[in-house]
Amino acid sequence: MTKILIVNPNTTTSMTETIGAAARAVAASGTEIIAVTSSTGPVSIEGYYDEAFAVPGLIQALINAPDADAAIVACFDDTGLDAARTAARFPVVGICEAALVTAGQIAKRIAVVTTLPRSIVPLEELVRRYGFAERAQVTACDVAVLDLDKPGSGAEAKLEAEIARALDKGAEAIVLGCAGMADLPQKLSRKFGVPVVDGVAAAVKQAEALAGLRLTTSRRGSYASPGVKNYTGILAPFAPKTSS
């Protein structure tokens, strides 16, 4: 049995339930999905400020699951991904990186459709970091994260309208730029007749592959274990106790 931990780094449990269901729908029969909600931080992650305060809860969730075979950070900002890879003893997959790699194998021109306009620049920076700047454009449907599952919000109609605009501009595949959209890819793919990639599902398959290949995060250089030192104030519990 392969055990994959999925951490929702915001504190909204209903979103974790959506993420967990989407992950289990694509997981192999020998994969156990454990979806957890961060115990500390913002109810949604929309921009740099929220992201900064979501990282401690994410790291704590990883520390609390030492027996996982791989983990997934279920926020499309890939919140705290580098810190997570440094802290966890198992490989950690970010859903933005996973979605772009997956979409890049089936289309040349990709549209990433996210929630609010304020998320466009952070995601554009990730797109550049992952090497997709010439192939992927980021756009927003102007829907708050917490409105995605709110009845009567009109969120799905706004998302569909933005996807239609992206396709009119030449996109060949759509990447859904929020973990809260994880229950929509198949419906949207049927509606628009193009591949629609959800980062949660893509990350599950990549996490399974890493676990199956018995690959772990390199501790040489970038992701070397943090050096032992004291942290002060409310972050004192996160002080590295060992550099091994």
mmCIF file with all atom_site columns, C-alpha atoms in Angstrom, residues 2 4-5 16 27 58 81 90 97 102 109-110 118 126 134 138 154 156 168 176 179 181 201 208 218 224:
data_model
loop_
_atom_site.group_PDB
_atom_site.id
_atom_site.type_symbol
_atom_site.label_atom_id
_atom_site.label_alt_id
_atom_site.label_comp_id
_atom_site.label_asym_id
_atom_site.label_entity_id
_atom_site.label_seq_id
_atom_site.pdbx_PDB_ins_code
_atom_site.Cartn_x
_atom_site.Cartn_y
_atom_site.Cartn_z
_atom_site.occupancy
_atom_site.B_iso_or_equiv
_atom_site.pdbx_formal_charge
_atom_site.auth_seq_id
_atom_site.auth_comp_id
_atom_site.auth_asym_id
_atom_site.auth_atom_id
_atom_site.pdbx_PDB_model_num
ATOM 1  C CA . THR A 1 2   ? 1.326   3.424  -1.006  1.00 0.00 ? 2   THR A CA 1
ATOM 2  C CA . ILE A 1 4   ? 0.047   9.653  -0.014  1.00 0.00 ? 4   ILE A CA 1
ATOM 3  C CA . LEU A 1 5   ? -0.519  12.593 2.299   1.00 0.00 ? 5   LEU A CA 1
ATOM 4  C CA . THR A 1 16  ? -10.075 19.463 1.806   1.00 0.00 ? 16  THR A CA 1
ATOM 5  C CA . ALA A 1 27  ? -5.577  6.972  -7.238  1.00 0.00 ? 27  ALA A CA 1
ATOM 6  C CA . LEU A 1 58  ? 1.795   23.029 6.126   1.00 0.00 ? 58  LEU A CA 1
ATOM 7  C CA . LEU A 1 81  ? 6.887   23.775 -1.575  1.00 0.00 ? 81  LEU A CA 1
ATOM 8  C CA . PHE A 1 90  ? 9.490   11.763 1.610   1.00 0.00 ? 90  PHE A CA 1
ATOM 9  C CA . GLU A 1 97  ? 4.198   22.063 -11.160 1.00 0.00 ? 97  GLU A CA 1
ATOM 10 C CA . THR A 1 102 ? 1.090   17.018 -17.360 1.00 0.00 ? 102 THR A CA 1
ATOM 11 C CA . ARG A 1 109 ? -0.379  26.190 -25.772 1.00 0.00 ? 109 ARG A CA 1
ATOM 12 C CA . ILE A 1 110 ? -1.762  26.113 -22.252 1.00 0.00 ? 110 ILE A CA 1
ATOM 13 C CA . ARG A 1 118 ? -4.325  39.181 -7.705  1.00 0.00 ? 118 ARG A CA 1
ATOM 14 C CA . LEU A 1 126 ? 5.714   29.902 -11.074 1.00 0.00 ? 126 LEU A CA 1
ATOM 15 C CA . GLU A 1 134 ? 6.583   30.552 -23.644 1.00 0.00 ? 134 GLU A CA 1
ATOM 16 C CA . VAL A 1 138 ? -2.329  32.818 -16.792 1.00 0.00 ? 138 VAL A CA 1
ATOM 17 C CA . GLY A 1 154 ? -22.145 32.079 -10.112 1.00 0.00 ? 154 GLY A CA 1
ATOM 18 C CA . GLU A 1 156 ? -18.882 27.975 -12.311 1.00 0.00 ? 156 GLU A CA 1
ATOM 19 C CA . ASP A 1 168 ? -10.676 31.811 -28.345 1.00 0.00 ? 168 ASP A CA 1
ATOM 20 C CA . LEU A 1 176 ? -7.414  24.738 -13.455 1.00 0.00 ? 176 LEU A CA 1
ATOM 21 C CA . ALA A 1 179 ? -7.274  23.152 -5.779  1.00 0.00 ? 179 ALA A CA 1
ATOM 22 C CA . MET A 1 181 ? -11.676 23.349 -8.718  1.00 0.00 ? 181 MET A CA 1
ATOM 23 C CA . ALA A 1 201 ? -5.157  14.568 -9.900  1.00 0.00 ? 201 ALA A CA 1
ATOM 24 C CA . GLU A 1 208 ? 2.551   7.497  -6.992  1.00 0.00 ? 208 GLU A CA 1
ATOM 25 C CA . SER A 1 218 ? 17.997  14.860 -2.638  1.00 0.00 ? 218 SER A CA 1
ATOM 26 C CA . ALA A 1 224 ? 19.714  19.783 2.484   1.00 0.00 ? 224 ALA A CA 1
#
